PQR file with spaces between the fields and no chain letter, atoms N, CA, C, O and H, PARSE charges and radii, in Angstrom:
ATOM       1  N    MET     1       0.843   -1.188    0.000 -0.4000 1.5000
ATOM       2  CA   MET     1       0.000    0.000    0.000 -0.0000 2.0000
ATOM       3  C    MET     1       0.881    1.240    0.000  0.5500 1.7000
ATOM       4  O    MET     1       1.809    1.361    0.800 -0.5500 1.4000
ATOM       5  N    ASP     2       0.582    2.139   -0.890 -0.4000 1.5000
ATOM       6  CA   ASP     2       1.344    3.382   -0.947 -0.0000 2.0000
ATOM       7  C    ASP     2       0.900    4.318    0.162  0.5500 1.7000
ATOM       8  O    ASP     2      -0.292    4.486    0.418 -0.5500 1.4000
ATOM       9  H    ASP     2      -0.172    2.041   -1.540  0.4000 1.0000
ATOM      10  N    ARG     3       1.872    4.917    0.807 -0.4000 1.5000
ATOM      11  CA   ARG     3       1.574    5.895    1.867 -0.0000 2.0000
ATOM      12  C    ARG     3       2.125    7.234    1.405  0.5500 1.7000
ATOM      13  O    ARG     3       3.339    7.434    1.360 -0.5500 1.4000
ATOM      14  H    ARG     3       2.841    4.781    0.599  0.4000 1.0000
ATOM      15  N    ILE     4       1.242    8.134    1.070 -0.4000 1.5000
ATOM      16  CA   ILE     4       1.655    9.418    0.506 -0.0000 2.0000
ATOM      17  C    ILE     4       1.290   10.539    1.467  0.5500 1.7000
ATOM      18  O    ILE     4       0.163   10.627    1.955 -0.5500 1.4000
ATOM      19  H    ILE     4       0.255    7.971    1.107  0.4000 1.0000
ATOM      20  N    PHE     5       2.256   11.375    1.719 -0.4000 1.5000
ATOM      21  CA   PHE     5       2.040   12.527    2.585 -0.0000 2.0000
ATOM      22  C    PHE     5       2.401   13.790    1.812  0.5500 1.7000
ATOM      23  O    PHE     5       3.491   13.893    1.248 -0.5500 1.4000
ATOM      24  H    PHE     5       3.171   11.303    1.322  0.4000 1.0000
ATOM      25  N    LEU     6       1.497   14.728    1.792 -0.4000 1.5000
ATOM      26  CA   LEU     6       1.729   15.982    1.095 -0.0000 2.0000
ATOM      27  C    LEU     6       2.143   17.055    2.096  0.5500 1.7000
ATOM      28  O    LEU     6       1.546   17.184    3.164 -0.5500 1.4000
ATOM      29  H    LEU     6       0.612   14.644    2.250  0.4000 1.0000
ATOM      30  N    LEU     7       3.163   17.817    1.743 -0.4000 1.5000
ATOM      31  CA   LEU     7       3.609   18.937    2.577 -0.0000 2.0000
ATOM      32  C    LEU     7       3.387   20.233    1.815  0.5500 1.7000
ATOM      33  O    LEU     7       3.551   20.282    0.596 -0.5500 1.4000
ATOM      34  H    LEU     7       3.649   17.712    0.875  0.4000 1.0000
ATOM      35  N    ALA     8       3.023   21.251    2.518 -0.4000 1.5000
ATOM      36  CA   ALA     8       2.861   22.552    1.880 -0.0000 2.0000
ATOM      37  C    ALA     8       4.212   23.045    1.402  0.5500 1.7000
ATOM      38  O    ALA     8       5.219   22.897    2.093 -0.5500 1.4000
ATOM      39  H    ALA     8       2.890   21.211    3.508  0.4000 1.0000
ATOM      40  N    SER     9       4.227   23.625    0.230 -0.4000 1.5000
ATOM      41  CA   SER     9       5.479   24.175   -0.280 -0.0000 2.0000
ATOM      42  C    SER     9       5.834   25.425    0.517  0.5500 1.7000
ATOM      43  O    SER     9       4.984   26.025    1.175 -0.5500 1.4000
ATOM      44  H    SER     9       3.408   23.745   -0.332  0.4000 1.0000
ATOM      45  N    LYS    10       7.097   25.800    0.444 -0.4000 1.5000
ATOM      46  CA   LYS    10       7.540   26.987    1.168 -0.0000 2.0000
ATOM      47  C    LYS    10       6.744   28.210    0.724  0.5500 1.7000
ATOM      48  O    LYS    10       6.430   29.073    1.544 -0.5500 1.4000
ATOM      49  H    LYS    10       7.788   25.313   -0.090  0.4000 1.0000
ATOM      50  N    ALA    11       6.415   28.293   -0.558 -0.4000 1.5000
ATOM      51  CA   ALA    11       5.643   29.437   -1.056 -0.0000 2.0000
ATOM      52  C    ALA    11       4.270   29.506   -0.397  0.5500 1.7000
ATOM      53  O    ALA    11       3.791   30.592   -0.071 -0.5500 1.4000
ATOM      54  H    ALA    11       6.669   27.592   -1.225  0.4000 1.0000
ATOM      55  N    GLU    12       3.637   28.356   -0.199 -0.4000 1.5000
ATOM      56  CA   GLU    12       2.320   28.340    0.445 -0.0000 2.0000
ATOM      57  C    GLU    12       2.429   28.769    1.901  0.5500 1.7000
ATOM      58  O    GLU    12       1.583   29.510    2.401 -0.5500 1.4000
ATOM      59  H    GLU    12       4.026   27.473   -0.463  0.4000 1.0000
ATOM      60  N    ILE    13       3.478   28.298    2.581 -0.4000 1.5000
ATOM      61  CA   ILE    13       3.691   28.685    3.977 -0.0000 2.0000
ATOM      62  C    ILE    13       3.958   30.181    4.063  0.5500 1.7000
ATOM      63  O    ILE    13       3.400   30.870    4.916 -0.5500 1.4000
ATOM      64  H    ILE    13       4.165   27.695    2.174  0.4000 1.0000
ATOM      65  N    ASP    14       4.820   30.684    3.167 -0.4000 1.5000
ATOM      66  CA   ASP    14       5.126   32.112    3.166 -0.0000 2.0000
ATOM      67  C    ASP    14       3.863   32.949    2.955  0.5500 1.7000
ATOM      68  O    ASP    14       3.696   33.997    3.579 -0.5500 1.4000
ATOM      69  H    ASP    14       5.274   30.123    2.473  0.4000 1.0000
ATOM      70  N    LYS    15       2.986   32.487    2.084 -0.4000 1.5000
ATOM      71  CA   LYS    15       1.742   33.216    1.822 -0.0000 2.0000
ATOM      72  C    LYS    15       0.871   33.263    3.079  0.5500 1.7000
ATOM      73  O    LYS    15       0.258   34.289    3.375 -0.5500 1.4000
ATOM      74  H    LYS    15       3.121   31.636    1.577  0.4000 1.0000
ATOM      75  N    LEU    16       0.818   32.157    3.811 -0.4000 1.5000
ATOM      76  CA   LEU    16      -0.004   32.102    5.020 -0.0000 2.0000
ATOM      77  C    LEU    16       0.515   33.018    6.122  0.5500 1.7000
ATOM      78  O    LEU    16      -0.269   33.567    6.897 -0.5500 1.4000
ATOM      79  H    LEU    16       1.316   31.324    3.571  0.4000 1.0000
ATOM      80  N    ILE    17       1.834   33.184    6.192 -0.4000 1.5000
ATOM      81  CA   ILE    17       2.411   33.934    7.307 -0.0000 2.0000
ATOM      82  C    ILE    17       2.937   35.304    6.904  0.5500 1.7000
ATOM      83  O    ILE    17       3.565   35.989    7.711 -0.5500 1.4000
ATOM      84  H    ILE    17       2.470   32.739    5.563  0.4000 1.0000
ATOM      85  N    SER    18       2.689   35.707    5.666 -0.4000 1.5000
ATOM      86  CA   SER    18       3.249   36.972    5.189 -0.0000 2.0000
ATOM      87  C    SER    18       2.802   38.166    6.026  0.5500 1.7000
ATOM      88  O    SER    18       3.539   39.145    6.148 -0.5500 1.4000
ATOM      89  H    SER    18       2.179   35.150    5.010  0.4000 1.0000
ATOM      90  N    SER    19       1.630   38.096    6.591 -0.4000 1.5000
ATOM      91  CA   SER    19       1.145   39.213    7.403 -0.0000 2.0000
ATOM      92  C    SER    19       1.484   39.048    8.880  0.5500 1.7000
ATOM      93  O    SER    19       1.095   39.873    9.707 -0.5500 1.4000
ATOM      94  H    SER    19       1.032   37.301    6.492  0.4000 1.0000
ATOM      95  N    SER    20       2.208   37.983    9.209 -0.4000 1.5000
ATOM      96  CA   SER    20       2.549   37.709   10.604 -0.0000 2.0000
ATOM      97  C    SER    20       3.569   38.715   11.116  0.5500 1.7000
ATOM      98  O    SER    20       4.465   39.141   10.387 -0.5500 1.4000
ATOM      99  H    SER    20       2.524   37.313    8.537  0.4000 1.0000
ATOM     100  N    LYS    21       3.416   39.085   12.376 -0.4000 1.5000
ATOM     101  CA   LYS    21       4.369   40.001   12.992 -0.0000 2.0000
ATOM     102  C    LYS    21       5.345   39.258   13.897  0.5500 1.7000
ATOM     103  O    LYS    21       6.021   39.859   14.731 -0.5500 1.4000
ATOM     104  H    LYS    21       2.688   38.740   12.967  0.4000 1.0000
ATOM     105  N    VAL    22       5.405   37.934   13.718 -0.4000 1.5000
ATOM     106  CA   VAL    22       6.293   37.098   14.516 -0.0000 2.0000
ATOM     107  C    VAL    22       7.711   37.212   13.967  0.5500 1.7000
ATOM     108  O    VAL    22       7.912   37.295   12.755 -0.5500 1.4000
ATOM     109  H    VAL    22       4.855   37.445   13.040  0.4000 1.0000
ATOM     110  N    ASP    23       8.684   37.216   14.861 -0.4000 1.5000
ATOM     111  CA   ASP    23      10.092   37.272   14.492 -0.0000 2.0000
ATOM     112  C    ASP    23      10.432   36.132   13.530  0.5500 1.7000
ATOM     113  O    ASP    23      10.044   34.988   13.766 -0.5500 1.4000
ATOM     114  H    ASP    23       8.521   37.148   15.845  0.4000 1.0000
ATOM     115  N    ASP    24      11.154   36.437   12.446 -0.4000 1.5000
ATOM     116  CA   ASP    24      11.489   35.439   11.426 -0.0000 2.0000
ATOM     117  C    ASP    24      12.271   34.260   11.983  0.5500 1.7000
ATOM     118  O    ASP    24      12.021   33.119   11.594 -0.5500 1.4000
ATOM     119  H    ASP    24      11.469   37.366   12.254  0.4000 1.0000
ATOM     120  N    ALA    25      13.215   34.512   12.889 -0.4000 1.5000
ATOM     121  CA   ALA    25      14.015   33.425   13.467 -0.0000 2.0000
ATOM     122  C    ALA    25      13.131   32.487   14.283  0.5500 1.7000
ATOM     123  O    ALA    25      13.277   31.268   14.201 -0.5500 1.4000
ATOM     124  H    ALA    25      13.418   35.439   13.205  0.4000 1.0000
ATOM     125  N    PHE    26      12.221   33.049   15.066 -0.4000 1.5000
ATOM     126  CA   PHE    26      11.307   32.217   15.848 -0.0000 2.0000
ATOM     127  C    PHE    26      10.375   31.436   14.931  0.5500 1.7000
ATOM     128  O    PHE    26      10.123   30.253   15.159 -0.5500 1.4000
ATOM     129  H    PHE    26      12.103   34.040   15.133  0.4000 1.0000
ATOM     130  N    LEU    27       9.869   32.087   13.905 -0.4000 1.5000
ATOM     131  CA   LEU    27       8.962   31.438   12.965 -0.0000 2.0000
ATOM     132  C    LEU    27       9.654   30.272   12.264  0.5500 1.7000
ATOM     133  O    LEU    27       9.057   29.209   12.095 -0.5500 1.4000
ATOM     134  H    LEU    27      10.073   33.049   13.719  0.4000 1.0000
ATOM     135  N    ASP    28      10.907   30.464   11.856 -0.4000 1.5000
ATOM     136  CA   ASP    28      11.680   29.394   11.227 -0.0000 2.0000
ATOM     137  C    ASP    28      11.831   28.215   12.186  0.5500 1.7000
ATOM     138  O    ASP    28      11.626   27.065   11.797 -0.5500 1.4000
ATOM     139  H    ASP    28      11.391   31.328   11.994  0.4000 1.0000
ATOM     140  N    TYR    29      12.187   28.499   13.432 -0.4000 1.5000
ATOM     141  CA   TYR    29      12.312   27.452   14.451 -0.0000 2.0000
ATOM     142  C    TYR    29      10.987   26.735   14.657  0.5500 1.7000
ATOM     143  O    TYR    29      10.949   25.505   14.707 -0.5500 1.4000
ATOM     144  H    TYR    29      12.353   29.433   13.748  0.4000 1.0000
ATOM     145  N    PHE    30       9.902   27.488   14.777 -0.4000 1.5000
ATOM     146  CA   PHE    30       8.585   26.923   15.043 -0.0000 2.0000
ATOM     147  C    PHE    30       8.148   25.979   13.924  0.5500 1.7000
ATOM     148  O    PHE    30       7.639   24.891   14.193 -0.5500 1.4000
ATOM     149  H    PHE    30       9.933   28.487   14.737  0.4000 1.0000
ATOM     150  N    ILE    31       8.343   26.390   12.677 -0.4000 1.5000
ATOM     151  CA   ILE    31       7.965   25.553   11.535 -0.0000 2.0000
ATOM     152  C    ILE    31       8.807   24.285   11.503  0.5500 1.7000
ATOM     153  O    ILE    31       8.274   23.193   11.310 -0.5500 1.4000
ATOM     154  H    ILE    31       8.756   27.274   12.458  0.4000 1.0000
ATOM     155  N    LYS    32      10.128   24.418   11.691 -0.4000 1.5000
ATOM     156  CA   LYS    32      10.998   23.237   11.691 -0.0000 2.0000
ATOM     157  C    LYS    32      10.638   22.289   12.835  0.5500 1.7000
ATOM     158  O    LYS    32      10.674   21.071   12.660 -0.5500 1.4000
ATOM     159  H    LYS    32      10.562   25.306   11.847  0.4000 1.0000
ATOM     160  N    TYR    33      10.299   22.824   13.981 -0.4000 1.5000
ATOM     161  CA   TYR    33       9.919   22.018   15.145 -0.0000 2.0000
ATOM     162  C    TYR    33       8.654   21.215   14.845  0.5500 1.7000
ATOM     163  O    TYR    33       8.593   20.017   15.121 -0.5500 1.4000
ATOM     164  H    TYR    33      10.270   23.813   14.123  0.4000 1.0000
ATOM     165  N    ASN    34       7.652   21.876   14.283 -0.4000 1.5000
ATOM     166  CA   ASN    34       6.390   21.203   13.977 -0.0000 2.0000
ATOM     167  C    ASN    34       6.541   20.177   12.869  0.5500 1.7000
ATOM     168  O    ASN    34       6.033   19.063   12.990 -0.5500 1.4000
ATOM     169  H    ASN    34       7.702   22.850   14.059  0.4000 1.0000
ATOM     170  N    VAL    35       7.225   20.528   11.799 -0.4000 1.5000
ATOM     171  CA   VAL    35       7.423   19.584   10.695 -0.0000 2.0000
ATOM     172  C    VAL    35       8.260   18.401   11.162  0.5500 1.7000
ATOM     173  O    VAL    35       7.986   17.263   10.782 -0.5500 1.4000
ATOM     174  H    VAL    35       7.639   21.433   11.701  0.4000 1.0000
ATOM     175  N    GLY    36       9.280   18.656   11.986 -0.4000 1.5000
ATOM     176  CA   GLY    36      10.088   17.567   12.539 -0.0000 2.0000
ATOM     177  C    GLY    36       9.263   16.614   13.381  0.5500 1.7000
ATOM     178  O    GLY    36       9.461   15.400   13.325 -0.5500 1.4000
ATOM     179  H    GLY    36       9.503   19.581   12.296  0.4000 1.0000
ATOM     180  N    GLY    37       8.344   17.153   14.156 -0.4000 1.5000
ATOM     181  CA   GLY    37       7.466   16.312   14.965 -0.0000 2.0000
ATOM     182  C    GLY    37       6.553   15.454   14.113  0.5500 1.7000
ATOM     183  O    GLY    37       6.329   14.281   14.413 -0.5500 1.4000
ATOM     184  H    GLY    37       8.183   18.139   14.201  0.4000 1.0000
ATOM     185  N    ILE    38       6.027   16.041   13.051 -0.4000 1.5000
ATOM     186  CA   ILE    38       5.166   15.285   12.139 -0.0000 2.0000
ATOM     187  C    ILE    38       5.954   14.162   11.485  0.5500 1.7000
ATOM     188  O    ILE    38       5.477   13.030   11.407 -0.5500 1.4000
ATOM     189  H    ILE    38       6.209   16.994   12.807  0.4000 1.0000
ATOM     190  N    PHE    39       7.162   14.471   11.012 -0.4000 1.5000
ATOM     191  CA   PHE    39       7.994   13.433   10.398 -0.0000 2.0000
ATOM     192  C    PHE    39       8.316   12.326   11.389  0.5500 1.7000
ATOM     193  O    PHE    39       8.368   11.155   11.012 -0.5500 1.4000
ATOM     194  H    PHE    39       7.549   15.391   11.074  0.4000 1.0000
ATOM     195  N    SER    40       8.530   12.676   12.636 -0.4000 1.5000
ATOM     196  CA   SER    40       8.831   11.676   13.659 -0.0000 2.0000
ATOM     197  C    SER    40       7.668   10.704   13.846  0.5500 1.7000
ATOM     198  O    SER    40       7.876    9.496   13.961 -0.5500 1.4000
ATOM     199  H    SER    40       8.488   13.627   12.942  0.4000 1.0000
ATOM     200  N    VAL    41       6.444   11.232   13.877 -0.4000 1.5000
ATOM     201  CA   VAL    41       5.264   10.376   14.008 -0.0000 2.0000
ATOM     202  C    VAL    41       5.155    9.451   12.800  0.5500 1.7000
ATOM     203  O    VAL    41       4.921    8.252   12.956 -0.5500 1.4000
ATOM     204  H    VAL    41       6.275   12.214   13.784  0.4000 1.0000
ATOM     205  N    VAL    42       5.324    9.999   11.601 -0.4000 1.5000
ATOM     206  CA   VAL    42       5.224    9.200   10.379 -0.0000 2.0000
ATOM     207  C    VAL    42       6.333    8.158   10.323  0.5500 1.7000
ATOM     208  O    VAL    42       6.083    7.007    9.966 -0.5500 1.4000
ATOM     209  H    VAL    42       5.515   10.973   11.475  0.4000 1.0000
ATOM     210  N    GLN    43       7.552    8.548   10.670 -0.4000 1.5000
ATOM     211  CA   GLN    43       8.678    7.617   10.658 -0.0000 2.0000
ATOM     212  C    GLN    43       8.439    6.459   11.627  0.5500 1.7000
ATOM     213  O    GLN    43       8.688    5.304   11.281 -0.5500 1.4000
ATOM     214  H    GLN    43       7.756    9.484   10.960  0.4000 1.0000
ATOM     215  N    THR    44       7.964    6.752   12.818 -0.4000 1.5000
ATOM     216  CA   THR    44       7.660    5.703   13.797 -0.0000 2.0000
ATOM     217  C    THR    44       6.588    4.768   13.263  0.5500 1.7000
ATOM     218  O    THR    44       6.688    3.551   13.417 -0.5500 1.4000
ATOM     219  H    THR    44       7.761    7.690   13.099  0.4000 1.0000
ATOM     220  N    TRP    45       5.570    5.328   12.640 -0.4000 1.5000
ATOM     221  CA   TRP    45       4.484    4.538   12.065 -0.0000 2.0000
ATOM     222  C    TRP    45       5.011    3.589   10.995  0.5500 1.7000
ATOM     223  O    TRP    45       4.666    2.408   10.979 -0.5500 1.4000
ATOM     224  H    TRP    45       5.489    6.317   12.515  0.4000 1.0000
ATOM     225  N    LEU    46       5.854    4.114   10.094 -0.4000 1.5000
ATOM     226  CA   LEU    46       6.386    3.289    9.008 -0.0000 2.0000
ATOM     227  C    LEU    46       7.364    2.233    9.511  0.5500 1.7000
ATOM     228  O    LEU    46       7.290    1.074    9.103 -0.5500 1.4000
ATOM     229  H    LEU    46       6.135    5.073   10.107  0.4000 1.0000
ATOM     230  N    GLU    47       8.276    2.625   10.394 -0.4000 1.5000
ATOM     231  CA   GLU    47       9.303    1.692   10.878 -0.0000 2.0000
ATOM     232  C    GLU    47       8.716    0.555   11.700  0.5500 1.7000
ATOM     233  O    GLU    47       9.253   -0.553   11.700 -0.5500 1.4000
ATOM     234  H    GLU    47       8.336    3.566   10.726  0.4000 1.0000
ATOM     235  N    ASN    48       7.625    0.818   12.394 -0.4000 1.5000
ATOM     236  CA   ASN    48       7.032   -0.201   13.259 -0.0000 2.0000
ATOM     237  C    ASN    48       5.803   -0.858   12.644  0.5500 1.7000
ATOM     238  O    ASN    48       5.139   -1.668   13.291 -0.5500 1.4000
ATOM     239  H    ASN    48       7.189    1.718   12.394  0.4000 1.0000
ATOM     240  N    ASP    49       5.502   -0.513   11.396 -0.4000 1.5000
ATOM     241  CA   ASP    49       4.363   -1.078   10.674 -0.0000 2.0000
ATOM     242  C    ASP    49       3.109   -1.095   11.551  0.5500 1.7000
ATOM     243  O    ASP    49       2.458   -2.125   11.726 -0.5500 1.4000
ATOM     244  H    ASP    49       6.042    0.145   10.870  0.4000 1.0000
ATOM     245  N    LEU    50       2.799    0.078   12.093 -0.4000 1.5000
ATOM     246  CA   LEU    50       1.647    0.196   12.986 -0.0000 2.0000
ATOM     247  C    LEU    50       0.343   -0.025   12.222  0.5500 1.7000
ATOM     248  O    LEU    50       0.292    0.141   11.003 -0.5500 1.4000
ATOM     249  H    LEU    50       3.328    0.914   11.951  0.4000 1.0000
ATOM     250  N    ASN    51      -0.692   -0.393   12.937 -0.4000 1.5000
ATOM     251  CA   ASN    51      -1.962   -0.791   12.326 -0.0000 2.0000
ATOM     252  C    ASN    51      -2.821    0.362   11.824  0.5500 1.7000
ATOM     253  O    ASN    51      -3.749    0.138   11.047 -0.5500 1.4000
ATOM     254  H    ASN    51      -0.651   -0.528   13.927  0.4000 1.0000
ATOM     255  N    GLU    52      -2.537    1.575   12.242 -0.4000 1.5000
ATOM     256  CA   GLU    52      -3.384    2.703   11.874 -0.0000 2.0000
ATOM     257  C    GLU    52      -3.326    2.954   10.366  0.5500 1.7000
ATOM     258  O    GLU    52      -2.287    2.785    9.727 -0.5500 1.4000
ATOM     259  H    GLU    52      -1.782    1.757   12.872  0.4000 1.0000
ATOM     260  N    SER    53      -4.467    3.358    9.822 -0.4000 1.5000
ATOM     261  CA   SER    53      -4.524    3.725    8.406 -0.0000 2.0000
ATOM     262  C    SER    53      -3.894    5.111    8.234  0.5500 1.7000
ATOM     263  O    SER    53      -3.711    5.833    9.214 -0.5500 1.4000
ATOM     264  H    SER    53      -5.311    3.495   10.341  0.4000 1.0000
ATOM     265  N    PRO    54      -3.562    5.485    6.990 -0.5600 1.5000
ATOM     266  CA   PRO    54      -3.044    6.842    6.773  0.2800 2.0000
ATOM     267  C    PRO    54      -3.993    7.918    7.302  0.5500 1.7000
ATOM     268  O    PRO    54      -3.552    8.934    7.840 -0.5500 1.4000
ATOM     269  N    GLU    55      -5.286    7.691    7.147 -0.4000 1.5000
ATOM     270  CA   GLU    55      -6.267    8.666    7.634 -0.0000 2.0000
ATOM     271  C    GLU    55      -6.217    8.788    9.154  0.5500 1.7000
ATOM     272  O    GLU    55      -6.336    9.886    9.698 -0.5500 1.4000
ATOM     273  H    GLU    55      -5.645    6.867    6.709  0.4000 1.0000
ATOM     274  N    GLU    56      -6.039    7.654    9.840 -0.4000 1.5000
ATOM     275  CA   GLU    56      -5.954    7.678   11.304 -0.0000 2.0000
ATOM     276  C    GLU    56      -4.685    8.387   11.765  0.5500 1.7000
ATOM     277  O    GLU    56      -4.705    9.107   12.763 -0.5500 1.4000
ATOM     278  H    GLU    56      -5.942    6.762    9.398  0.4000 1.0000
ATOM     279  N    ILE    57      -3.588    8.189   11.047 -0.4000 1.5000
ATOM     280  CA   ILE    57      -2.335    8.876   11.396 -0.0000 2.0000
ATOM     281  C    ILE    57      -2.510   10.385   11.228  0.5500 1.7000
ATOM     282  O    ILE    57      -2.052   11.160   12.068 -0.5500 1.4000
ATOM     283  H    ILE    57      -3.572    7.604   10.236  0.4000 1.0000
ATOM     284  N    VAL    58      -3.165   10.802   10.156 -0.4000 1.5000
ATOM     285  CA   VAL    58      -3.417   12.233    9.948 -0.0000 2.0000
ATOM     286  C    VAL    58      -4.256   12.791   11.091  0.5500 1.7000
ATOM     287  O    VAL    58      -3.984   13.888   11.577 -0.5500 1.4000
ATOM     288  H    VAL    58      -3.537   10.173    9.473  0.4000 1.0000
ATOM     289  N    THR    59      -5.267   12.053   11.522 -0.4000 1.5000
ATOM     290  CA   THR    59      -6.103   12.490   12.644 -0.0000 2.0000
ATOM     291  C    THR    59      -5.276   12.614   13.914  0.5500 1.7000
ATOM     292  O    THR    59      -5.424   13.583   14.658 -0.5500 1.4000
ATOM     293  H    THR    59      -5.488   11.162   11.126  0.4000 1.0000
ATOM     294  N    ILE    60      -4.407   11.643   14.168 -0.4000 1.5000
ATOM     295  CA   ILE    60      -3.535   11.688   15.351 -0.0000 2.0000
ATOM     296  C    ILE    60      -2.630   12.911   15.290  0.5500 1.7000
ATOM     297  O    ILE    60      -2.502   13.642   16.272 -0.5500 1.4000
ATOM     298  H    ILE    60      -4.286   10.855   13.563  0.4000 1.0000
ATOM     299  N    ILE    61      -2.002   13.135   14.139 -0.4000 1.5000
ATOM     300  CA   ILE    61      -1.104   14.291   13.984 -0.0000 2.0000
ATOM     301  C    ILE    61      -1.883   15.589   14.182  0.5500 1.7000
ATOM     302  O    ILE    61      -1.420   16.486   14.887 -0.5500 1.4000
ATOM     303  H    ILE    61      -2.106   12.542   13.341  0.4000 1.0000
ATOM     304  N    ASN    62      -3.051   15.696   13.573 -0.4000 1.5000
ATOM     305  CA   ASN    62      -3.855   16.917   13.728 -0.0000 2.0000
ATOM     306  C    ASN    62      -4.267   17.139   15.175  0.5500 1.7000
ATOM     307  O    ASN    62      -4.310   18.281   15.632 -0.5500 1.4000
ATOM     308  H    ASN    62      -3.427   14.968   13.000  0.4000 1.0000
ATOM     309  N    ASN    63      -4.572   16.074   15.901 -0.4000 1.5000
ATOM     310  CA   ASN    63      -4.918   16.218   17.317 -0.0000 2.0000
ATOM     311  C    ASN    63      -3.730   16.701   18.134  0.5500 1.7000
ATOM     312  O    ASN    63      -3.897   17.490   19.064 -0.5500 1.4000
ATOM     313  H    ASN    63      -4.538   15.147   15.529  0.4000 1.0000
ATOM     314  N    ILE    64      -2.536   16.236   17.797 -0.4000 1.5000
ATOM     315  CA   ILE    64      -1.330   16.685   18.505 -0.0000 2.0000
ATOM     316  C    ILE    64      -1.063   18.153   18.193  0.5500 1.7000
ATOM     317  O    ILE    64      -0.799   18.945   19.097 -0.5500 1.4000
ATOM     318  H    ILE    64      -2.400   15.595   17.041  0.4000 1.0000
ATOM     319  N    VAL    65      -1.131   18.515   16.913 -0.4000 1.5000
ATOM     320  CA   VAL    65      -0.854   19.892   16.498 -0.0000 2.0000
ATOM     321  C    VAL    65      -1.878   20.852   17.089  0.5500 1.7000
ATOM     322  O    VAL    65      -1.531   21.971   17.465 -0.5500 1.4000
ATOM     323  H    VAL    65      -1.345   17.872   16.178  0.4000 1.0000
ATOM     324  N    ASP    66      -3.138   20.427   17.174 -0.4000 1.5000
ATOM     325  CA   ASP    66      -4.205   21.293   17.689 -0.0000 2.0000
ATOM     326  C    ASP    66      -4.303   21.306   19.208  0.5500 1.7000
ATOM     327  O    ASP    66      -5.116   22.047   19.761 -0.5500 1.4000
ATOM     328  H    ASP    66      -3.421   19.518   16.868  0.4000 1.0000
ATOM     329  N    PHE    67      -3.495   20.504   19.895 -0.4000 1.5000
ATOM     330  CA   PHE    67      -3.566   20.424   21.354 -0.0000 2.0000
ATOM     331  C    PHE    67      -3.075   21.720   21.981  0.5500 1.7000
ATOM     332  O    PHE    67      -1.973   22.185   21.691 -0.5500 1.4000
ATOM     333  H    PHE    67      -2.835   19.902   19.446  0.4000 1.0000
ATOM     334  N    HIS    68      -3.894   22.291   22.834 -0.4000 1.5000
ATOM     335  CA   HIS    68      -3.535   23.524   23.549 -0.0000 2.0000
ATOM     336  C    HIS    68      -3.730   23.282   25.040  0.5500 1.7000
ATOM     337  O    HIS    68      -4.856   23.341   25.535 -0.5500 1.4000
ATOM     338  H    HIS    68      -4.790   21.913   23.071  0.4000 1.0000
ATOM     339  N    PRO    69      -2.633   23.008   25.768 -0.5600 1.5000
ATOM     340  CA   PRO    69      -2.770   22.715   27.213  0.2800 2.0000
ATOM     341  C    PRO    69      -3.276   23.913   28.001  0.5500 1.7000
ATOM     342  O    PRO    69      -3.442   23.826   29.217 -0.5500 1.4000
């Protein structure tokens, strides 16, 4: 089964944050931190051949990203 994950291109990200007043260095760190976390979840899923479907993994990732303690 093919497992395909789409990532937003840098141009799309830049368009979303172009009006942001957040410091560029912090924004760069924040994006790398979040993308790294997503890759870590996907890598663990693939390496351990976990039972979740691609849709379930996306739901898990979205729940983690949307979590606000």
